[in-house]
XYZ file of C-alpha atoms in Angstrom:
498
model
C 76.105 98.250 127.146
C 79.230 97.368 127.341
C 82.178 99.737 125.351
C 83.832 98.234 122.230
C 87.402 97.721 122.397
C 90.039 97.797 120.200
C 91.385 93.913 118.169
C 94.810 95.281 118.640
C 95.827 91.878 117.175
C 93.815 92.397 113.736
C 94.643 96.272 113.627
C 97.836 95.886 114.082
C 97.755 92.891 111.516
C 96.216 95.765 109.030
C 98.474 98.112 109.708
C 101.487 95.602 109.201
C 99.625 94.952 105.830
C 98.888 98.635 104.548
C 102.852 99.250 105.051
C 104.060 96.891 103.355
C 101.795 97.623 100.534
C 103.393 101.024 100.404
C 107.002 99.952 100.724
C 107.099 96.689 97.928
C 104.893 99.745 95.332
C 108.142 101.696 94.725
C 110.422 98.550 94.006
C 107.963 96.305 92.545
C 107.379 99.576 90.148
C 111.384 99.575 89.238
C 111.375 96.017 88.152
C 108.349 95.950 85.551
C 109.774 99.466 84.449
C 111.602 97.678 81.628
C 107.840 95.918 80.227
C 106.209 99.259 80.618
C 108.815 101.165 79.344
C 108.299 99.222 75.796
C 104.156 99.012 76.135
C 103.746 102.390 76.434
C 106.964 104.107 74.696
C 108.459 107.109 76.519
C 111.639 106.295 78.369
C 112.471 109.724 78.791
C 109.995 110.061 81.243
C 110.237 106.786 82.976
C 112.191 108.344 85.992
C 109.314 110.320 86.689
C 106.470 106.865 86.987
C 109.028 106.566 90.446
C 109.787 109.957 91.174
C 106.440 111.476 91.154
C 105.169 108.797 93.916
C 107.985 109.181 96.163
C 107.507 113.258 95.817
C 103.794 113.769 96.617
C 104.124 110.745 99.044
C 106.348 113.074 101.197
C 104.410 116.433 100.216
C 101.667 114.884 102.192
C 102.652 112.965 104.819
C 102.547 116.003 107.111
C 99.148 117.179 106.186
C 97.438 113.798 106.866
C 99.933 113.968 110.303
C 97.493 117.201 111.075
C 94.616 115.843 109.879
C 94.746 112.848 111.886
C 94.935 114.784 114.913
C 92.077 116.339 114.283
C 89.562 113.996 112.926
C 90.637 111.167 113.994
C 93.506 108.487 113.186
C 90.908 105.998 111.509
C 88.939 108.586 109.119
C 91.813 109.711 107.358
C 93.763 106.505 107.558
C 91.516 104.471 105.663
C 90.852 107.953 103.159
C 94.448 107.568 102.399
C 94.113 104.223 101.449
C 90.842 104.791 99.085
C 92.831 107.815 97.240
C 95.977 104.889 96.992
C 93.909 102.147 95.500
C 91.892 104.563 93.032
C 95.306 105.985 92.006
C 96.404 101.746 91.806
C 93.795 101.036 89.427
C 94.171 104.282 87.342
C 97.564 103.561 86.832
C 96.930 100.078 85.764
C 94.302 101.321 83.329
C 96.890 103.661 82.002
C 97.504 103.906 78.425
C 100.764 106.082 77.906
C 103.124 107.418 80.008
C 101.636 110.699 80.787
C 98.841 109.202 82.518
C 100.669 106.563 84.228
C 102.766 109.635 85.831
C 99.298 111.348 86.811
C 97.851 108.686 88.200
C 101.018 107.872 90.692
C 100.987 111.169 91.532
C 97.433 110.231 93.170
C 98.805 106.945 94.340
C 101.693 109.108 96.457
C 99.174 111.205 97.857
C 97.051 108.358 98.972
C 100.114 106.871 100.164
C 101.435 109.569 101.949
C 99.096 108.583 104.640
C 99.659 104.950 105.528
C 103.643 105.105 107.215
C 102.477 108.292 109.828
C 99.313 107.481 110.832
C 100.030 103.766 110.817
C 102.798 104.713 113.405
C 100.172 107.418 115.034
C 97.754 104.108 115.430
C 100.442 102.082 116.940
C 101.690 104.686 119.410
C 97.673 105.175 120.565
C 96.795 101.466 121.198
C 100.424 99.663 122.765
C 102.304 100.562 125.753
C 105.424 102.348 125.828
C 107.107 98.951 126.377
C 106.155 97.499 123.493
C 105.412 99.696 121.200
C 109.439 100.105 120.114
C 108.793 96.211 119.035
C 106.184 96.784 117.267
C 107.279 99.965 115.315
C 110.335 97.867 114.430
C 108.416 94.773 112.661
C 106.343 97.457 111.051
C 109.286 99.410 109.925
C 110.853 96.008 108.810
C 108.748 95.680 105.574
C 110.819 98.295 103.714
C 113.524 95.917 104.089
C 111.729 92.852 103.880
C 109.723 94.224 100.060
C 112.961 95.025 98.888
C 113.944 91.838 98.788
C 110.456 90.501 97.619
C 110.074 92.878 94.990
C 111.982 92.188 92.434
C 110.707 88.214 92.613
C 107.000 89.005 92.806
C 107.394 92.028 90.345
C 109.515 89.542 87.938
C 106.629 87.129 88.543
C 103.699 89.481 88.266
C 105.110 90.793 84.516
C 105.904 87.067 83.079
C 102.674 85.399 83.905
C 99.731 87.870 84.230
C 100.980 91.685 82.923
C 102.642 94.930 83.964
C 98.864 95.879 84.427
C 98.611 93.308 87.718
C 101.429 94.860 89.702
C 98.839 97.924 90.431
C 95.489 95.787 90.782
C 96.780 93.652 93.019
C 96.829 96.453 95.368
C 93.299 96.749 95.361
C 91.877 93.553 97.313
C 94.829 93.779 99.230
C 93.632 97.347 100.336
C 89.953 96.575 100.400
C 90.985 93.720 103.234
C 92.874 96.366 105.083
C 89.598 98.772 105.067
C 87.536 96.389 106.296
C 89.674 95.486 109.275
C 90.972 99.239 110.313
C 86.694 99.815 110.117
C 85.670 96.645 112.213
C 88.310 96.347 114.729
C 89.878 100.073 115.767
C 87.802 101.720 117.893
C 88.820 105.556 118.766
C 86.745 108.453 120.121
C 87.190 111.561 118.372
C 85.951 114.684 119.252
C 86.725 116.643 116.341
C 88.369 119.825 116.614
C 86.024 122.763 115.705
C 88.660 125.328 114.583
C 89.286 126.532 111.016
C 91.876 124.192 109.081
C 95.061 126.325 108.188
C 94.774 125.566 104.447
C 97.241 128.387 103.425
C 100.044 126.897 105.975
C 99.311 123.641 103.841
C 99.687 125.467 100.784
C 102.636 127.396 101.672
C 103.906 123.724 103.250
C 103.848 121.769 99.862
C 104.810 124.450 97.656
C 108.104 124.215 99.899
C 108.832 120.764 100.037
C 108.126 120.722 96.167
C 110.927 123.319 95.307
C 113.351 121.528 97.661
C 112.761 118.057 96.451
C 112.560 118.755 93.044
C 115.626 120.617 93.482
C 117.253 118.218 94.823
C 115.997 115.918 92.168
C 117.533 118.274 89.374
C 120.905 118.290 91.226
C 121.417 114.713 90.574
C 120.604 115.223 86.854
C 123.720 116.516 84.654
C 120.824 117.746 81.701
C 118.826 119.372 83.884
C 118.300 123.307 83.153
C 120.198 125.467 85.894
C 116.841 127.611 85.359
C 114.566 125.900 86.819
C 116.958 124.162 89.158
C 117.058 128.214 90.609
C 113.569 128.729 90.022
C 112.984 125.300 92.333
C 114.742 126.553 95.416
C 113.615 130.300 95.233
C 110.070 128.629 95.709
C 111.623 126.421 98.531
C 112.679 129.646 100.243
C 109.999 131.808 99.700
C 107.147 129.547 100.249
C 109.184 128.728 103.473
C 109.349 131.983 104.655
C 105.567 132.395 103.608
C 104.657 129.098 105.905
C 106.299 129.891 108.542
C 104.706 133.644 109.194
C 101.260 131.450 108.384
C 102.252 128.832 111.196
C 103.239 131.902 113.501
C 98.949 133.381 113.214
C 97.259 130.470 112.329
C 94.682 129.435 114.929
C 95.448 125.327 114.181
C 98.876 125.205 112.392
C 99.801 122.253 110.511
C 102.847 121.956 112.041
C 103.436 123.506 116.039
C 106.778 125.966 115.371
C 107.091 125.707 119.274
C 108.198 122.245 118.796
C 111.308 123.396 117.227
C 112.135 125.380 120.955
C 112.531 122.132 122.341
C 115.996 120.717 121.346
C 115.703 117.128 121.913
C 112.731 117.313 119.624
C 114.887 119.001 116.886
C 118.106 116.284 117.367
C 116.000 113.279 117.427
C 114.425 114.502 114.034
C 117.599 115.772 112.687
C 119.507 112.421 113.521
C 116.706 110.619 111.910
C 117.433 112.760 108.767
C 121.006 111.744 108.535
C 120.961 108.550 109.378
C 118.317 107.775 106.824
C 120.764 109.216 103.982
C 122.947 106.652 104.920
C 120.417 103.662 104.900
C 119.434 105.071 101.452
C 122.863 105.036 100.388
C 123.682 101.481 102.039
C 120.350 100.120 100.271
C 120.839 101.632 96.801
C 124.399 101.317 96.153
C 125.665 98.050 98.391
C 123.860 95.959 95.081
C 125.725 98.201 93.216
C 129.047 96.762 94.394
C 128.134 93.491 94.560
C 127.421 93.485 91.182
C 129.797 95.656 89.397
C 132.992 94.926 91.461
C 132.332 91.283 92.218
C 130.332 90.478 89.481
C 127.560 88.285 91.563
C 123.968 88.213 89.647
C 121.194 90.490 90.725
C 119.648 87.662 92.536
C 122.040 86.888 94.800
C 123.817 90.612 95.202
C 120.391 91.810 96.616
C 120.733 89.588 99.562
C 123.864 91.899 100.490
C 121.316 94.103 102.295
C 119.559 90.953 104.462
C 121.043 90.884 107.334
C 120.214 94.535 108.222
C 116.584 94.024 107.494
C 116.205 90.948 110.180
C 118.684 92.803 112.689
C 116.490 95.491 112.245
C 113.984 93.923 114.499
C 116.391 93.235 116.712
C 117.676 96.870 117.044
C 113.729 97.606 117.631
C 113.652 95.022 120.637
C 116.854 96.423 122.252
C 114.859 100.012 121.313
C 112.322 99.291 123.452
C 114.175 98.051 126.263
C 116.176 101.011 126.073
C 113.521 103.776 126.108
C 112.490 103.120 129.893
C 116.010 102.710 130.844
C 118.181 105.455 129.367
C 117.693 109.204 128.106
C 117.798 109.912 125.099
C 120.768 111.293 123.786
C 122.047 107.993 125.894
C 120.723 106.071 123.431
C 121.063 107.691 120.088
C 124.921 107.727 121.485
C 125.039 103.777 121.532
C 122.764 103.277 118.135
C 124.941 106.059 116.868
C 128.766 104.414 117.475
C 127.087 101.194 115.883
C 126.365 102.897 112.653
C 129.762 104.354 112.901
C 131.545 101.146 112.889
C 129.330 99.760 110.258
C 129.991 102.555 108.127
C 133.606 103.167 108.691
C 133.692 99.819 107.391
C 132.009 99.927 104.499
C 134.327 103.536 103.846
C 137.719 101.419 104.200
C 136.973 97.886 103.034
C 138.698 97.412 99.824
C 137.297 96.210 96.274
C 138.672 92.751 96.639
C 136.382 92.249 99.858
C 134.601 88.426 99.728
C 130.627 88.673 99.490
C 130.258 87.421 103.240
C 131.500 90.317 104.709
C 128.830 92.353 103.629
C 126.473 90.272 105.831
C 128.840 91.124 108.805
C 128.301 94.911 107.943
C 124.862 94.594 106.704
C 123.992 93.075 110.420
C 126.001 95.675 112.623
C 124.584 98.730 110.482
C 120.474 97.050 110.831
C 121.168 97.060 114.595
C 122.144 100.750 114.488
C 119.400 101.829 112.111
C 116.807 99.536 113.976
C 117.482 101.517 117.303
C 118.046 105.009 115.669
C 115.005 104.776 113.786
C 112.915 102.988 116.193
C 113.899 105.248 119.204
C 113.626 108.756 117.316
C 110.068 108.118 116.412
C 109.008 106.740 119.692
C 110.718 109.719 121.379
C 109.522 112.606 119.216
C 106.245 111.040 120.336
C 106.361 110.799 123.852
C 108.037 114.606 123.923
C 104.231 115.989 122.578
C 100.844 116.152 124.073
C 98.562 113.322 122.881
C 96.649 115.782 120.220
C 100.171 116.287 118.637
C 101.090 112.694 118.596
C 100.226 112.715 114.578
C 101.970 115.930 113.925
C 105.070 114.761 115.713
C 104.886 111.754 113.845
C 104.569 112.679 110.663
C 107.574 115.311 111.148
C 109.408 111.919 111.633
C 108.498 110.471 109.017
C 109.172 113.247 106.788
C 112.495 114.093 108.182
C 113.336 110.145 107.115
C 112.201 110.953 103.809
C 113.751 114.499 103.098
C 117.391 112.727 104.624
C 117.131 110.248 102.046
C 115.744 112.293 98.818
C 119.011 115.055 99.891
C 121.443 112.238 100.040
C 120.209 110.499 97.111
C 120.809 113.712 95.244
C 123.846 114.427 96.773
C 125.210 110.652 96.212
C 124.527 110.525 92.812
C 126.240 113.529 92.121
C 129.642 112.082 94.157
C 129.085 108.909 92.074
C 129.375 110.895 88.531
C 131.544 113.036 89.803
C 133.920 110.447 90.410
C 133.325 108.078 87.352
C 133.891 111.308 85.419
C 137.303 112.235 86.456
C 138.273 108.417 86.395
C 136.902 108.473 82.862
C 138.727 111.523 82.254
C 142.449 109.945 82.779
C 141.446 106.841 81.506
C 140.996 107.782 77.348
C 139.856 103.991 76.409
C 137.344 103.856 78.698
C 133.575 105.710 78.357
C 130.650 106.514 80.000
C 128.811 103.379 78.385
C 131.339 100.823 79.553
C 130.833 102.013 82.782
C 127.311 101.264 82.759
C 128.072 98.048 80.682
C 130.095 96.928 83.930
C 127.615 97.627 86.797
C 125.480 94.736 85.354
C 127.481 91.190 85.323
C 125.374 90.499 82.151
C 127.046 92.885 79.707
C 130.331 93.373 81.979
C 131.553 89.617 79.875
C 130.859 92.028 76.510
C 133.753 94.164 77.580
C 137.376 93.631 77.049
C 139.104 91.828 79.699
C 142.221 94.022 79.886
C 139.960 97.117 80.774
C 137.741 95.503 83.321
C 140.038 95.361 86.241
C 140.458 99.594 85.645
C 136.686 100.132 85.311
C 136.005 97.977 88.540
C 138.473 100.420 90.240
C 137.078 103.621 89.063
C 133.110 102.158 90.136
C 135.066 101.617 93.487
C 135.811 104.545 93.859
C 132.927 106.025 93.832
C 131.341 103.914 96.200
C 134.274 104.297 98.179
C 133.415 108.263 98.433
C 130.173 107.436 98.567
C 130.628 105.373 101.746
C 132.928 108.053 103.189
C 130.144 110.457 103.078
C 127.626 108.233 104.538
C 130.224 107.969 107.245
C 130.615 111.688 107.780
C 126.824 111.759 108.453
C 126.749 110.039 111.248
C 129.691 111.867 112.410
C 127.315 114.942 112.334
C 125.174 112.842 113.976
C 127.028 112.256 116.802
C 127.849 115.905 117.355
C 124.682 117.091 117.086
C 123.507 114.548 119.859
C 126.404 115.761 121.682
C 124.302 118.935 122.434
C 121.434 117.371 123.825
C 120.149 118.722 127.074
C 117.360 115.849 128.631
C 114.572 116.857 130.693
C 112.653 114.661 132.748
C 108.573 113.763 131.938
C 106.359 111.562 133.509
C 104.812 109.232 131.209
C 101.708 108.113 131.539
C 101.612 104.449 130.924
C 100.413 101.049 132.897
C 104.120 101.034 135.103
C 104.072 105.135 135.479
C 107.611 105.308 134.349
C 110.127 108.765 134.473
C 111.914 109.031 131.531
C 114.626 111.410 130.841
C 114.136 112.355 127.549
């Protein structure tokens, strides 16, 4: 009888699908946050109905990286997506705030599964050649559910309820199931050696003290107690992990990976660059609105370009991969997101709206081949029963870059409305968040507006000039790079110098 193969088409379809589930949940989430906020009473804790998700998203992306390895990239990728719909319709059956945050904390950990073994499926069923492309479109619907979001979340809470923006995950999910189950066909052979359940332990306490810490930094309340307390556990559970990864028989994550170098740039590039993307995302609205006073509906199409150039950044990616090495390339994707950035560190406030598109289009280029090439690289430097570690250290590297930077933003951003605030004796804390929204900016008066527009500049300003600074880093980092050749074993039989 003849063997089964793979729909690539409809799996990759699926795949394309489950992703963009995952990336439109956080923003959709932020807009109905408002509706929820007064159903359920407790805004003191709304930050956490986000927070949570994003946090035990990342705590287990690298344990379902492992697992996949190990049992196989289908088992656990559609067991991630059963945990992520039961925690979608818990938290649309919630009934306070509490359980709302409980039941995104299941949500995360279902979701924590979808972006690395998604990318762990792609890498196993295209071609070197193409699978930059295809990375890129996949990568795209971050981009493309921010912009979606807000309309569909807007949409969701005026005609059905707050209720529908988690239940609608559900068919959506069951669809993706049913394809993943029908159409990807994989032989496993599952690994029969004992599963290093400490080194996860050790992992996740870890990663919770450092992004919770992190967290806390960015909050001026929060108690310097437990902000201590949070990255004692991040060092100590560290050190704890990393003697378990050193005698485990099966460690979750291979510490000789870390002896090869190009390994630890690529993944360490991808970390700073993705504090900038976070910080070109989050705040470029930010100025659109508060300095040139454009609507939220338009302002959010500041970040456009870079989402469709994004795609184009994968295609040039892929061409790239079987033509340069790989510090070659993170060199050119590199010096692109330095000019983008340098200009958004030195434009001034009086820039016109249409500029940002120029920006926004050189900067999606940049992060289309960083991001795209990193992963793809970091893949092709492990044997194939790594493939899911390595990518899952990817992705997690993305997401530890942007929950640091976040941190580390917000405190630049308060730190410098504070000391603008502080020689300006008219002007308060509340007028500055009065101006970041065009709504209530016309409530203030119209002699102080020009000086609050210049203080929220900046801010950004420094902001900017930090995101720049990254990718200086960057660049010297990759300036240490030392490729090796390695045969890769694809349809052409290529040698790449990676």
């Amino acid at each position: 009888m003849k063997k089964k193969q793979t729909n690539v088409a409809l799996v990759t379809v699926a795949i394309f699908v489950a992703t963009f589930m995952s990336a439109i949940e956080g923003t959709i989430v932020s807009t109905a946050m408002p509706t929820i906020v007064g159903d359920l009473h407790g805004v003191n804790l709304m930050n956490w109905v986000i927070s949570i998700f994003l946090l035990t998203n990342a705590i287990f992306t690298p344990i379902y990286g492992k697992l996949s390895d190990i049992f196989g990239r289908k088992r656990v990728f559609i067991i991630g997506i059963i945990i992520f719909l039961i925690g979608s319709m818990l938290s649309g059956l919630a009934h306070s705030m509490t359980t709302l945050i409980i039941w995104r904390a299941l949500q995360g950990i279902g979701a924590g599964s979808i972006m690395p073994v998604s990318n762990t499926i792609i890498a196993d069923i295209y071609s070197l050649e193409k699978r930059a492309k295809v990375m890129g479109l996949n990568g795209s619907a971050w981009g493309i559910a921010s912009i979606i979001a807000p309309l569909l979340g807007g949409f969701i809470v005026d005609n059905l309820s707050w209720h529908w923006i988690f239940f609608i995950n559900v068919p959506i999910g069951i669809i993706t199931i049913i394809l993943i189950q029908l159409y990807l066909k994989e032989e496993v052979s599952v690994h029969r050696k004992k599963i290093d359940y400490w080194g996860s332990v050790w992992l996740m306490l870890s990663l919770l003290g450092l992004m919770y810490g992190f967290q806390l930094l960015g909050e001026s309340t929060a108690s310097k107690l437990i902000l201590g307390l949070s990255f004692i556990i991040f060092v100590v559970a560290g050190a704890l992990f990393i003697r378990q990864e050193r005698r485990a028989e099966d460690p979750i994550i291979f510490l000789d990976l870390f002896n090869d170098r190009t390994f630890v740039i690529q993944n360490v590039a991808t970390m700073l660059v993705s504090g900038l993307l976070i910080g070109f995302e989050v705040y470029l609205p930010t100025w659109t609105q508060g300095i040139l006073g454009l609507p939220a509906s338009l302002a959010g199409f500041a970040v456009t370009p870079s989402s469709v150039l994004w795609i184009f950044g994968s295609f040039l990616a892929g061409k790239m991969l079987v033509k340069l090495k790989a510090n070659q390339i993170l060199r050119i994707s590199l010096t692109i997101l330095a000019i983008g950035s340098f200009l958004l560190a030195v434009i001034p406030a009086s820039t016109p709206f249409v500029a940002f598109f120029f920006i926004a289009a050189i900067l999606g280029v940049g992060f289309g081949i960083t991001i795209t090439s990193t992963l793809v690289i970091s893949q092709q430097l492990v044997s194939k029963d790594r493939i899911g570690v390595a990518t899952s250290f990817n992705t997690l590297a993305k997401t530890l870059g942007q929950t640091i930077m976040m941190s580390v933003f917000g405190i630049i951003m308060n730190g410098t409305i504070n000391m603008g605030i502080a020689h300006h004796p008219r002007i308060n804390m509340t007028m500055m968040n009065q101006v970041i929204n065009p709504q209530t900016a016309k409530q203030l008066p119209a002699d102080l507006l020009p000086t609050l527009r210049d203080i929220l500049y900046s801010a950004l300003h420094n902001i900017y000039i930090c995101g720049f600074i990254l990718i200086i880093v960057a660049i010297v980092i990759n300036a240490f790079s030392r490729p090796r050749t390695q045969k890769i074993n694809n349809k052409n039989g290529k040698v790449l110098h990676f």
